[in-house]
mmCIF file of C-alpha atoms and ligand atoms in Angstrom:
data_model
loop_
_atom_site.group_PDB
_atom_site.id
_atom_site.type_symbol
_atom_site.label_atom_id
_atom_site.label_comp_id
_atom_site.label_asym_id
_atom_site.label_seq_id
_atom_site.Cartn_x
_atom_site.Cartn_y
_atom_site.Cartn_z
ATOM 1 C CA UNK M 1 -26.685 11.368 -6.545
ATOM 2 C CA UNK M 2 -29.611 13.593 -5.376
ATOM 3 C CA UNK M 3 -27.215 16.398 -4.430
ATOM 4 C CA UNK M 4 -25.671 16.175 -7.905
ATOM 5 C CA UNK M 5 -29.095 16.112 -9.577
ATOM 6 C CA UNK M 6 -30.239 19.146 -7.543
ATOM 7 C CA UNK M 7 -27.279 21.039 -8.979
ATOM 8 C CA UNK M 8 -28.597 20.222 -12.453
ATOM 9 C CA UNK M 9 -25.347 18.585 -13.546
ATOM 10 C CA UNK M 10 -25.276 16.159 -16.485
ATOM 11 C CA UNK M 11 -24.472 12.747 -14.888
ATOM 12 C CA UNK M 12 -22.770 9.775 -16.557
ATOM 13 C CA UNK M 13 -21.959 6.398 -14.967
ATOM 14 C CA UNK M 14 -19.390 4.279 -16.790
ATOM 15 C CA UNK M 15 -19.147 0.509 -17.159
ATOM 16 C CA UNK M 16 -17.548 -0.116 -13.750
ATOM 17 C CA UNK M 17 -19.499 2.515 -11.795
ATOM 18 C CA UNK M 18 -17.259 5.589 -11.995
ATOM 19 C CA UNK M 19 -19.577 8.606 -11.796
ATOM 20 C CA UNK M 20 -18.871 11.813 -13.737
ATOM 21 C CA UNK M 21 -21.015 14.965 -13.427
ATOM 22 C CA UNK M 22 -20.366 18.059 -15.561
ATOM 23 C CA UNK M 23 -20.956 21.801 -15.065
ATOM 24 C CA UNK M 24 -20.711 23.535 -18.419
ATOM 25 C CA UNK M 25 -18.269 26.400 -18.996
ATOM 26 C CA UNK M 26 -18.327 29.182 -21.593
ATOM 27 C CA UNK M 27 -16.172 27.040 -23.842
ATOM 28 C CA UNK M 28 -18.376 23.934 -24.192
ATOM 29 C CA UNK M 29 -15.691 22.026 -26.090
ATOM 30 C CA UNK M 30 -12.895 23.018 -23.746
ATOM 31 C CA UNK M 31 -11.082 20.346 -21.702
ATOM 32 C CA UNK M 32 -12.633 19.871 -18.268
ATOM 33 C CA UNK M 33 -11.134 20.715 -14.917
ATOM 34 C CA UNK M 34 -11.838 17.430 -13.105
ATOM 35 C CA UNK M 35 -12.105 17.179 -9.323
ATOM 36 C CA UNK M 36 -13.308 14.469 -6.955
ATOM 37 C CA UNK M 37 -12.194 11.271 -5.206
ATOM 38 C CA UNK M 38 -13.868 8.043 -3.967
ATOM 39 C CA UNK M 39 -16.706 7.189 -1.562
ATOM 40 C CA UNK M 40 -15.920 3.527 -0.913
ATOM 41 C CA UNK M 41 -14.078 2.687 2.306
ATOM 42 C CA UNK M 42 -11.956 -0.013 3.893
ATOM 43 C CA UNK M 43 -13.754 -2.314 6.363
ATOM 44 C CA UNK M 44 -13.955 -0.560 9.753
ATOM 45 C CA UNK M 45 -12.637 2.598 8.115
ATOM 46 C CA UNK M 46 -13.084 6.304 8.848
ATOM 47 C CA UNK M 47 -15.531 9.009 7.714
ATOM 48 C CA UNK M 48 -13.196 11.305 5.767
ATOM 49 C CA UNK M 49 -10.977 9.174 3.484
ATOM 50 C CA UNK M 50 -12.217 9.827 -0.060
ATOM 51 C CA UNK M 51 -15.584 11.299 0.969
ATOM 52 C CA UNK M 52 -13.926 14.631 1.812
ATOM 53 C CA UNK M 53 -12.698 14.974 -1.787
ATOM 54 C CA UNK M 54 -16.119 14.194 -3.229
ATOM 55 C CA UNK M 55 -18.053 16.505 -0.892
ATOM 56 C CA UNK M 56 -15.388 19.220 -1.333
ATOM 57 C CA UNK M 57 -15.696 18.961 -5.122
ATOM 58 C CA UNK M 58 -19.497 19.055 -4.940
ATOM 59 C CA UNK M 59 -19.368 22.137 -2.712
ATOM 60 C CA UNK M 60 -16.899 23.874 -5.042
ATOM 61 C CA UNK M 61 -19.264 23.303 -7.968
ATOM 62 C CA UNK M 62 -22.229 24.458 -5.866
ATOM 63 C CA UNK M 63 -20.489 27.748 -4.942
ATOM 64 C CA UNK M 64 -19.459 28.344 -8.578
ATOM 65 C CA UNK M 65 -23.057 27.781 -9.665
ATOM 66 C CA UNK M 66 -24.704 29.772 -6.844
ATOM 67 C CA UNK M 67 -22.339 32.725 -7.294
ATOM 68 C CA UNK M 68 -22.816 32.484 -11.051
ATOM 69 C CA UNK M 69 -19.050 32.368 -11.579
ATOM 70 C CA UNK M 70 -18.603 31.832 -15.307
ATOM 71 C CA UNK M 71 -15.554 29.707 -16.034
ATOM 72 C CA UNK M 72 -14.067 29.167 -19.455
ATOM 73 C CA UNK M 73 -13.564 25.392 -19.079
ATOM 74 C CA UNK M 74 -16.299 22.978 -17.981
ATOM 75 C CA UNK M 75 -15.842 21.536 -14.497
ATOM 76 C CA UNK M 76 -16.394 17.847 -13.826
ATOM 77 C CA UNK M 77 -17.045 16.070 -10.547
ATOM 78 C CA UNK M 78 -15.679 12.508 -10.565
ATOM 79 C CA UNK M 79 -16.436 9.712 -8.073
ATOM 80 C CA UNK M 80 -14.109 6.758 -8.686
ATOM 81 C CA UNK M 81 -15.407 3.243 -8.019
ATOM 82 C CA UNK M 82 -13.638 0.638 -5.824
ATOM 83 C CA UNK M 83 -10.645 2.825 -4.892
ATOM 84 C CA UNK M 84 -9.858 0.844 -1.736
ATOM 85 C CA UNK M 85 -9.839 -2.578 -3.374
ATOM 86 C CA UNK M 86 -11.955 -3.875 -0.472
ATOM 87 C CA UNK M 87 -14.004 -6.173 -2.714
ATOM 88 C CA UNK M 88 -11.466 -7.615 -5.130
ATOM 89 C CA UNK M 89 -8.110 -6.945 -3.459
ATOM 90 C CA UNK M 90 -6.840 -4.493 -6.086
ATOM 91 C CA UNK M 91 -6.800 -0.776 -5.213
ATOM 92 C CA UNK M 92 -7.760 1.959 -7.731
ATOM 93 C CA UNK M 93 -9.895 -0.431 -9.800
ATOM 94 C CA UNK M 94 -12.269 2.300 -11.085
ATOM 95 C CA UNK M 95 -9.571 4.784 -12.072
ATOM 96 C CA UNK M 96 -7.396 2.003 -13.570
ATOM 97 C CA UNK M 97 -10.356 1.014 -15.700
ATOM 98 C CA UNK M 98 -11.091 4.643 -16.631
ATOM 99 C CA UNK M 99 -7.569 5.164 -18.017
ATOM 100 C CA UNK M 100 -7.464 1.784 -19.742
ATOM 101 C CA UNK M 101 -4.996 0.106 -17.363
ATOM 102 C CA UNK M 102 -7.633 -2.514 -16.580
ATOM 103 C CA UNK M 103 -9.666 -4.206 -19.289
ATOM 104 C CA UNK M 104 -12.671 -6.510 -19.066
ATOM 105 C CA UNK M 105 -10.253 -9.468 -19.088
ATOM 106 C CA UNK M 106 -8.551 -8.129 -15.959
ATOM 107 C CA UNK M 107 -11.958 -7.817 -14.291
ATOM 108 C CA UNK M 108 -12.558 -11.494 -15.081
ATOM 109 C CA UNK M 109 -9.395 -12.421 -13.115
ATOM 110 C CA UNK M 110 -10.097 -10.442 -9.910
ATOM 111 C CA UNK M 111 -12.265 -12.352 -7.400
ATOM 112 C CA UNK M 112 -14.084 -11.372 -4.197
ATOM 113 C CA UNK M 113 -14.200 -13.491 -1.015
ATOM 114 C CA UNK M 114 -17.171 -15.455 -2.443
ATOM 115 C CA UNK M 115 -15.053 -16.410 -5.458
ATOM 116 C CA UNK M 116 -17.115 -14.167 -7.804
ATOM 117 C CA UNK M 117 -15.149 -12.189 -10.392
ATOM 118 C CA UNK M 118 -15.338 -8.406 -10.556
ATOM 119 C CA UNK M 119 -16.785 -8.824 -14.055
ATOM 120 C CA UNK M 120 -19.677 -11.015 -12.748
ATOM 121 C CA UNK M 121 -20.446 -8.674 -9.826
ATOM 122 C CA UNK M 122 -20.397 -5.587 -12.060
ATOM 123 C CA UNK M 123 -22.586 -7.311 -14.681
ATOM 124 C CA UNK M 124 -25.094 -8.529 -12.070
ATOM 125 C CA UNK M 125 -25.209 -4.992 -10.635
ATOM 126 C CA UNK M 126 -26.497 -3.910 -14.034
ATOM 127 C CA UNK M 127 -23.720 -1.660 -15.341
ATOM 128 C CA UNK M 128 -23.071 -1.674 -19.071
ATOM 129 C CA UNK M 129 -19.851 -3.629 -18.709
ATOM 130 C CA UNK M 130 -20.032 -4.861 -22.289
ATOM 131 C CA UNK M 131 -20.121 -1.430 -23.902
ATOM 132 C CA UNK M 132 -17.334 -0.283 -21.661
ATOM 133 C CA UNK M 133 -15.764 1.948 -24.241
ATOM 134 C CA UNK M 134 -18.875 4.150 -23.918
ATOM 135 C CA UNK M 135 -17.052 6.556 -21.651
ATOM 136 C CA UNK M 136 -13.505 5.781 -22.637
ATOM 137 C CA UNK M 137 -11.225 8.364 -21.073
ATOM 138 C CA UNK M 138 -9.717 10.740 -23.646
ATOM 139 C CA UNK M 139 -6.751 12.672 -22.155
ATOM 140 C CA UNK M 140 -7.489 15.571 -24.543
ATOM 141 C CA UNK M 141 -10.862 16.093 -22.816
ATOM 142 C CA UNK M 142 -9.232 16.768 -19.424
ATOM 143 C CA UNK M 143 -7.295 19.980 -18.668
ATOM 144 C CA UNK M 144 -6.265 18.820 -15.181
ATOM 145 C CA UNK M 145 -7.464 16.841 -12.176
ATOM 146 C CA UNK M 146 -7.349 18.111 -8.574
ATOM 147 C CA UNK M 147 -8.097 15.841 -5.580
ATOM 148 C CA UNK M 148 -8.718 17.071 -2.027
ATOM 149 C CA UNK M 149 -7.886 14.344 0.532
ATOM 150 C CA UNK M 150 -6.995 13.810 4.179
ATOM 151 C CA UNK M 151 -3.244 13.292 4.667
ATOM 152 C CA UNK M 152 -3.641 9.915 6.446
ATOM 153 C CA UNK M 153 -0.322 10.416 8.234
ATOM 154 C CA UNK M 154 0.910 12.619 11.065
ATOM 155 C CA UNK M 155 3.153 15.173 9.301
ATOM 156 C CA UNK M 156 0.705 18.128 9.016
ATOM 157 C CA UNK M 157 -0.838 17.504 12.433
ATOM 158 C CA UNK M 158 2.615 17.405 14.127
ATOM 159 C CA UNK M 159 3.791 20.505 12.241
ATOM 160 C CA UNK M 160 0.461 22.250 13.053
ATOM 161 C CA UNK M 161 -0.042 23.191 9.392
ATOM 162 C CA UNK M 162 -3.458 23.380 7.714
ATOM 163 C CA UNK M 163 -2.646 22.465 4.109
ATOM 164 C CA UNK M 164 -0.355 19.924 2.416
ATOM 165 C CA UNK M 165 0.513 20.416 -1.263
ATOM 166 C CA UNK M 166 1.391 16.998 -2.664
ATOM 167 C CA UNK M 167 4.409 16.792 -4.985
ATOM 168 C CA UNK M 168 4.739 12.989 -5.327
ATOM 169 C CA UNK M 169 2.647 9.910 -4.522
ATOM 170 C CA UNK M 170 4.142 6.553 -3.531
ATOM 171 C CA UNK M 171 3.931 3.575 -5.837
ATOM 172 C CA UNK M 172 2.758 0.195 -4.578
ATOM 173 C CA UNK M 173 2.680 -3.512 -5.303
ATOM 174 C CA UNK M 174 -0.003 -5.763 -3.781
ATOM 175 C CA UNK M 175 0.866 -9.451 -3.485
ATOM 176 C CA UNK M 176 -1.017 -12.594 -2.532
ATOM 177 C CA UNK M 177 1.246 -15.300 -1.090
ATOM 178 C CA UNK M 178 -0.035 -18.835 -0.446
ATOM 179 C CA UNK M 179 1.673 -21.717 1.399
ATOM 180 C CA UNK M 180 0.214 -25.217 0.982
ATOM 181 C CA UNK M 181 1.160 -28.131 3.299
ATOM 182 C CA UNK M 182 -0.591 -31.154 4.781
ATOM 183 C CA UNK M 183 -3.616 -30.643 7.049
ATOM 184 C CA UNK M 184 -3.516 -33.021 9.973
ATOM 185 C CA UNK M 185 -4.555 -33.783 13.563
ATOM 186 C CA UNK M 186 -3.178 -31.127 15.984
ATOM 187 C CA UNK M 187 -2.747 -33.644 18.776
ATOM 188 C CA UNK M 188 -1.661 -36.835 17.097
ATOM 189 C CA UNK M 189 0.904 -35.439 14.615
ATOM 190 C CA UNK M 190 4.485 -35.311 16.001
ATOM 191 C CA UNK M 191 6.251 -31.946 15.374
ATOM 192 C CA UNK M 192 8.913 -33.588 13.161
ATOM 193 C CA UNK M 193 6.269 -34.969 10.747
ATOM 194 C CA UNK M 194 4.460 -31.701 10.079
ATOM 195 C CA UNK M 195 4.264 -29.715 6.826
ATOM 196 C CA UNK M 196 2.696 -26.661 8.429
ATOM 197 C CA UNK M 197 1.953 -23.590 6.205
ATOM 198 C CA UNK M 198 0.984 -21.425 9.231
ATOM 199 C CA UNK M 199 4.509 -21.473 10.654
ATOM 200 C CA UNK M 200 5.914 -20.721 7.190
ATOM 201 C CA UNK M 201 3.592 -17.705 6.942
ATOM 202 C CA UNK M 202 4.834 -16.549 10.353
ATOM 203 C CA UNK M 203 8.461 -16.746 9.194
ATOM 204 C CA UNK M 204 7.542 -14.843 5.999
ATOM 205 C CA UNK M 205 5.748 -12.075 7.955
ATOM 206 C CA UNK M 206 8.758 -11.527 10.244
ATOM 207 C CA UNK M 207 11.063 -11.495 7.195
ATOM 208 C CA UNK M 208 8.904 -8.871 5.429
ATOM 209 C CA UNK M 209 9.215 -6.491 8.384
ATOM 210 C CA UNK M 210 12.995 -7.055 8.580
ATOM 211 C CA UNK M 211 13.382 -6.400 4.824
ATOM 212 C CA UNK M 212 11.416 -3.121 4.956
ATOM 213 C CA UNK M 213 13.250 -1.906 8.079
ATOM 214 C CA UNK M 214 16.805 -2.896 7.126
ATOM 215 C CA UNK M 215 17.190 -3.699 3.435
ATOM 216 C CA UNK M 216 15.331 -0.972 1.487
ATOM 217 C CA UNK M 217 14.964 2.816 2.005
ATOM 218 C CA UNK M 218 13.584 4.850 4.951
ATOM 219 C CA UNK M 219 10.591 5.654 2.690
ATOM 220 C CA UNK M 220 9.879 1.931 1.996
ATOM 221 C CA UNK M 221 6.954 0.358 3.883
ATOM 222 C CA UNK M 222 5.524 -3.181 3.803
ATOM 223 C CA UNK M 223 2.377 -4.488 5.492
ATOM 224 C CA UNK M 224 0.665 -7.843 5.950
ATOM 225 C CA UNK M 225 -2.941 -6.859 6.556
ATOM 226 C CA UNK M 226 -4.860 -10.036 5.768
ATOM 227 C CA UNK M 227 -4.299 -13.720 6.583
ATOM 228 C CA UNK M 228 -6.586 -16.615 5.716
ATOM 229 C CA UNK M 229 -6.216 -20.235 6.732
ATOM 230 C CA UNK M 230 -7.887 -23.494 5.715
ATOM 231 C CA UNK M 231 -9.627 -25.197 7.388
ATOM 232 C CA UNK M 232 -9.166 -22.508 10.134
ATOM 233 C CA UNK M 233 -9.973 -24.915 12.994
ATOM 234 C CA UNK M 234 -8.028 -24.802 16.302
ATOM 235 C CA UNK M 235 -7.289 -28.534 16.492
ATOM 236 C CA UNK M 236 -6.269 -28.992 12.850
ATOM 237 C CA UNK M 237 -2.820 -28.253 11.424
ATOM 238 C CA UNK M 238 -3.735 -25.975 8.478
ATOM 239 C CA UNK M 239 -3.539 -27.251 4.923
ATOM 240 C CA UNK M 240 -3.287 -23.832 3.337
ATOM 241 C CA UNK M 241 -2.428 -20.277 4.535
ATOM 242 C CA UNK M 242 -2.662 -17.132 2.371
ATOM 243 C CA UNK M 243 -1.368 -13.662 3.279
ATOM 244 C CA UNK M 244 -1.668 -10.257 1.582
ATOM 245 C CA UNK M 245 1.492 -8.126 1.224
ATOM 246 C CA UNK M 246 1.274 -4.364 0.549
ATOM 247 C CA UNK M 247 4.651 -2.806 -0.429
ATOM 248 C CA UNK M 248 5.068 0.959 -1.078
ATOM 249 C CA UNK M 249 7.699 3.621 -1.699
ATOM 250 C CA UNK M 250 8.072 6.922 -3.550
ATOM 251 C CA UNK M 251 11.178 5.278 -5.088
ATOM 252 C CA UNK M 252 10.226 2.203 -7.141
ATOM 253 C CA UNK M 253 13.676 0.636 -6.451
ATOM 254 C CA UNK M 254 12.617 0.325 -2.793
ATOM 255 C CA UNK M 255 9.595 -1.733 -3.849
ATOM 256 C CA UNK M 256 11.712 -3.850 -6.229
ATOM 257 C CA UNK M 257 14.246 -4.668 -3.475
ATOM 258 C CA UNK M 258 11.458 -6.009 -1.248
ATOM 259 C CA UNK M 259 9.815 -8.041 -4.023
ATOM 260 C CA UNK M 260 13.012 -9.720 -5.270
ATOM 261 C CA UNK M 261 14.438 -10.498 -1.781
ATOM 262 C CA UNK M 262 11.036 -11.746 -0.606
ATOM 263 C CA UNK M 263 10.554 -14.128 -3.542
ATOM 264 C CA UNK M 264 13.990 -15.682 -2.860
ATOM 265 C CA UNK M 265 13.209 -16.137 0.847
ATOM 266 C CA UNK M 266 9.778 -17.646 0.217
ATOM 267 C CA UNK M 267 11.353 -20.276 -2.023
ATOM 268 C CA UNK M 268 13.762 -21.193 0.840
ATOM 269 C CA UNK M 269 11.047 -21.317 3.500
ATOM 270 C CA UNK M 270 8.781 -23.505 1.335
ATOM 271 C CA UNK M 271 11.624 -25.860 0.452
ATOM 272 C CA UNK M 272 12.773 -26.242 4.055
ATOM 273 C CA UNK M 273 9.234 -27.077 5.190
ATOM 274 C CA UNK M 274 8.308 -29.238 2.183
ATOM 275 C CA UNK M 275 5.483 -26.869 1.168
ATOM 276 C CA UNK M 276 4.112 -25.627 -2.143
ATOM 277 C CA UNK M 277 3.767 -21.885 -2.501
ATOM 278 C CA UNK M 278 2.274 -19.169 -4.717
ATOM 279 C CA UNK M 279 3.816 -15.685 -5.082
ATOM 280 C CA UNK M 280 1.380 -13.496 -7.074
ATOM 281 C CA UNK M 281 1.461 -9.747 -7.755
ATOM 282 C CA UNK M 282 -2.247 -8.870 -7.993
ATOM 283 C CA UNK M 283 -2.078 -5.069 -8.260
ATOM 284 C CA UNK M 284 0.443 -2.285 -8.772
ATOM 285 C CA UNK M 285 0.863 1.417 -9.429
ATOM 286 C CA UNK M 286 4.094 3.340 -10.049
ATOM 287 C CA UNK M 287 5.271 6.298 -7.955
ATOM 288 C CA UNK M 288 4.119 9.534 -9.631
ATOM 289 C CA UNK M 289 5.359 13.129 -9.538
ATOM 290 C CA UNK M 290 2.467 15.607 -9.732
ATOM 291 C CA UNK M 291 2.165 18.489 -12.205
ATOM 292 C CA UNK M 292 4.316 21.516 -11.365
ATOM 293 C CA UNK M 293 1.656 23.799 -12.926
ATOM 294 C CA UNK M 294 -1.155 22.432 -10.769
ATOM 295 C CA UNK M 295 1.090 22.402 -7.671
ATOM 296 C CA UNK M 296 1.864 26.090 -8.332
ATOM 297 C CA UNK M 297 -1.839 26.941 -8.824
ATOM 298 C CA UNK M 298 -2.597 25.296 -5.471
ATOM 299 C CA UNK M 299 0.340 27.068 -3.792
ATOM 300 C CA UNK M 300 -0.676 30.480 -5.230
ATOM 301 C CA UNK M 301 -4.213 29.914 -3.915
ATOM 302 C CA UNK M 302 -2.946 28.913 -0.455
ATOM 303 C CA UNK M 303 -0.735 32.011 -0.315
ATOM 304 C CA UNK M 304 -3.609 34.286 -1.416
ATOM 305 C CA UNK M 305 -5.688 32.899 1.438
ATOM 306 C CA UNK M 306 -2.805 33.086 3.900
ATOM 307 C CA UNK M 307 -3.121 29.494 5.108
ATOM 308 C CA UNK M 308 -0.176 27.633 6.675
ATOM 309 C CA UNK M 309 1.124 24.869 4.401
ATOM 310 C CA UNK M 310 3.993 22.668 3.274
ATOM 311 C CA UNK M 311 4.859 20.742 0.140
ATOM 312 C CA UNK M 312 5.001 16.993 0.797
ATOM 313 C CA UNK M 313 4.717 13.421 -0.514
ATOM 314 C CA UNK M 314 1.848 10.975 -0.077
ATOM 315 C CA UNK M 315 2.479 7.454 1.313
ATOM 316 C CA UNK M 316 -1.133 6.539 0.568
ATOM 317 C CA UNK M 317 -2.070 5.919 -3.057
ATOM 318 C CA UNK M 318 -4.918 7.801 -4.693
ATOM 319 C CA UNK M 319 -6.936 7.728 -7.896
ATOM 320 C CA UNK M 320 -4.950 10.824 -8.853
ATOM 321 C CA UNK M 321 -1.975 8.457 -9.414
ATOM 322 C CA UNK M 322 -3.754 6.771 -12.308
ATOM 323 C CA UNK M 323 -4.361 10.055 -14.117
ATOM 324 C CA UNK M 324 -0.992 11.657 -13.281
ATOM 325 C CA UNK M 325 0.936 10.262 -16.204
ATOM 326 C CA UNK M 326 -1.703 11.289 -18.758
ATOM 327 C CA UNK M 327 -3.085 14.638 -17.545
ATOM 328 C CA UNK M 328 -1.745 17.327 -15.127
ATOM 329 C CA UNK M 329 -2.738 16.345 -11.581
ATOM 330 C CA UNK M 330 -2.526 18.019 -8.167
ATOM 331 C CA UNK M 331 -3.567 17.012 -4.634
ATOM 332 C CA UNK M 332 -4.477 19.082 -1.594
ATOM 333 C CA UNK M 333 -4.076 17.509 1.870
ATOM 334 C CA UNK M 334 -5.640 18.488 5.164
ATOM 335 C CA UNK M 335 -4.324 17.148 8.505
ATOM 336 C CA UNK M 336 -5.330 13.795 10.017
ATOM 337 C CA UNK M 337 -5.429 14.105 13.817
ATOM 338 C CA UNK M 338 -2.642 11.918 15.279
ATOM 339 C CA UNK M 339 -2.100 10.612 11.743
ATOM 340 C CA UNK M 340 -4.812 7.971 12.169
ATOM 341 C CA UNK M 341 -6.671 6.742 9.087
ATOM 342 C CA UNK M 342 -8.437 3.604 7.828
ATOM 343 C CA UNK M 343 -9.883 3.390 11.367
ATOM 344 C CA UNK M 344 -13.049 4.798 13.043
ATOM 345 C CA UNK M 345 -10.814 7.265 14.945
ATOM 346 C CA UNK M 346 -9.937 8.986 11.612
ATOM 347 C CA UNK M 347 -10.592 12.710 12.182
ATOM 348 C CA UNK M 348 -9.881 16.144 10.650
ATOM 349 C CA UNK M 349 -10.848 19.453 12.288
ATOM 350 C CA UNK M 350 -13.685 21.173 10.444
ATOM 351 C CA UNK M 351 -11.793 24.457 10.292
ATOM 352 C CA UNK M 352 -9.088 22.638 8.327
ATOM 353 C CA UNK M 353 -11.734 21.013 6.127
ATOM 354 C CA UNK M 354 -13.093 24.481 5.397
ATOM 355 C CA UNK M 355 -9.602 25.702 4.436
ATOM 356 C CA UNK M 356 -9.073 22.651 2.228
ATOM 357 C CA UNK M 357 -12.380 23.272 0.438
ATOM 358 C CA UNK M 358 -11.493 26.965 0.066
ATOM 359 C CA UNK M 359 -8.174 26.058 -1.570
ATOM 360 C CA UNK M 360 -9.877 23.497 -3.820
ATOM 361 C CA UNK M 361 -12.474 26.074 -4.922
ATOM 362 C CA UNK M 362 -9.818 28.710 -5.609
ATOM 363 C CA UNK M 363 -7.614 26.280 -7.551
ATOM 364 C CA UNK M 364 -10.502 24.909 -9.641
ATOM 365 C CA UNK M 365 -11.523 28.461 -10.599
ATOM 366 C CA UNK M 366 -7.883 29.366 -11.378
ATOM 367 C CA UNK M 367 -7.449 26.317 -13.614
ATOM 368 C CA UNK M 368 -10.854 26.769 -15.319
ATOM 369 C CA UNK M 369 -10.468 30.487 -15.984
HETATM 370 O O1 HGY J 401 -4.354 2.108 0.350
HETATM 371 C C1 HGY J 401 -4.360 3.283 0.064
HETATM 372 O O2 HGY J 401 -3.345 3.934 0.085
HETATM 373 C C2 HGY J 401 -5.632 3.962 -0.318
HETATM 374 O O3 HGY J 401 -6.269 4.373 0.854
HETATM 375 N N1 HGY J 401 -6.477 3.074 -1.072
HETATM 376 MN MN1 MN J 402 -8.067 4.769 1.812
HETATM 377 MN MN1 MN J 403 -8.536 7.582 -0.178
#
């Protein structure tokens, strides 16, 4: 916030903590060129995911201000809240709220690991959650949005290219699956008398991998990243086991195949093991194709600077997805070394970061001219 204040930008924080900071243009009423990303991270994550896009946007605005470059359209830095979904399990919470895909009622349904709703946490934090329309997002006020981000896969690094120009971003569905059985003594309960949700979860996890590998498309991926068990004691047969399921594809049919086949299989597994089960979709975003105009502006800038590049898709989701079906959106990728991300080993060479920031600056100026 201090860096933004030092630049003398007008700062606004909305009801869920999205931050927007504006540099005026000649045409005060013109639609803004928006750029930014997120600063929240996954647990045990890396240093570049999201932060690069925010720092890159801040630097672009700083250069425009310091070099007294007068743009026609205002330029707006945006920092989206809760992009990773680390607190409430649903990714893109801030940008979903900004574009009206999440309402206060949705925030009252999402809970953190302490059982507190997103609404309660946001209210206790002191944000004006009740006058949330205060900064309602009006598509007419945005000319375009451009997000600089690390690639988070290995394509650019393997191809030894500096810049990725994103054409499409995968969609996703996030599920929470729960199996409930009968907790019992680990030593005294014969195998034939057990109603064990842990073994059911194991069968489900193996089935999910088989589905994604064999039944859907090469671009379909599915991940179980979280498992919780009650009472979670070595000598007690669990009573309840919950797993997260993260399903993604640039083709929504791939996601639908996984969801429908999985629901059928879960019913079978639960029935065979005399268990209850829950199969809940707790978050989703559709695959999006990015704006041809913004993609071209990025590509023209890359060519002017003579940087190596390729057009590509993104398997990771981004806040840009939420804006893409209401305003023109583009994304600029820089390589992730060995494709590692969401881990402390996440790394991007600083010469590539410089190129990415250069391309962001050039594209923002082009779009704001
Ligand atoms: O999960 C994602 O794709 C993003 O990093 N939130
Ligand atoms: Mn991430
Ligand atoms: Mn990210």
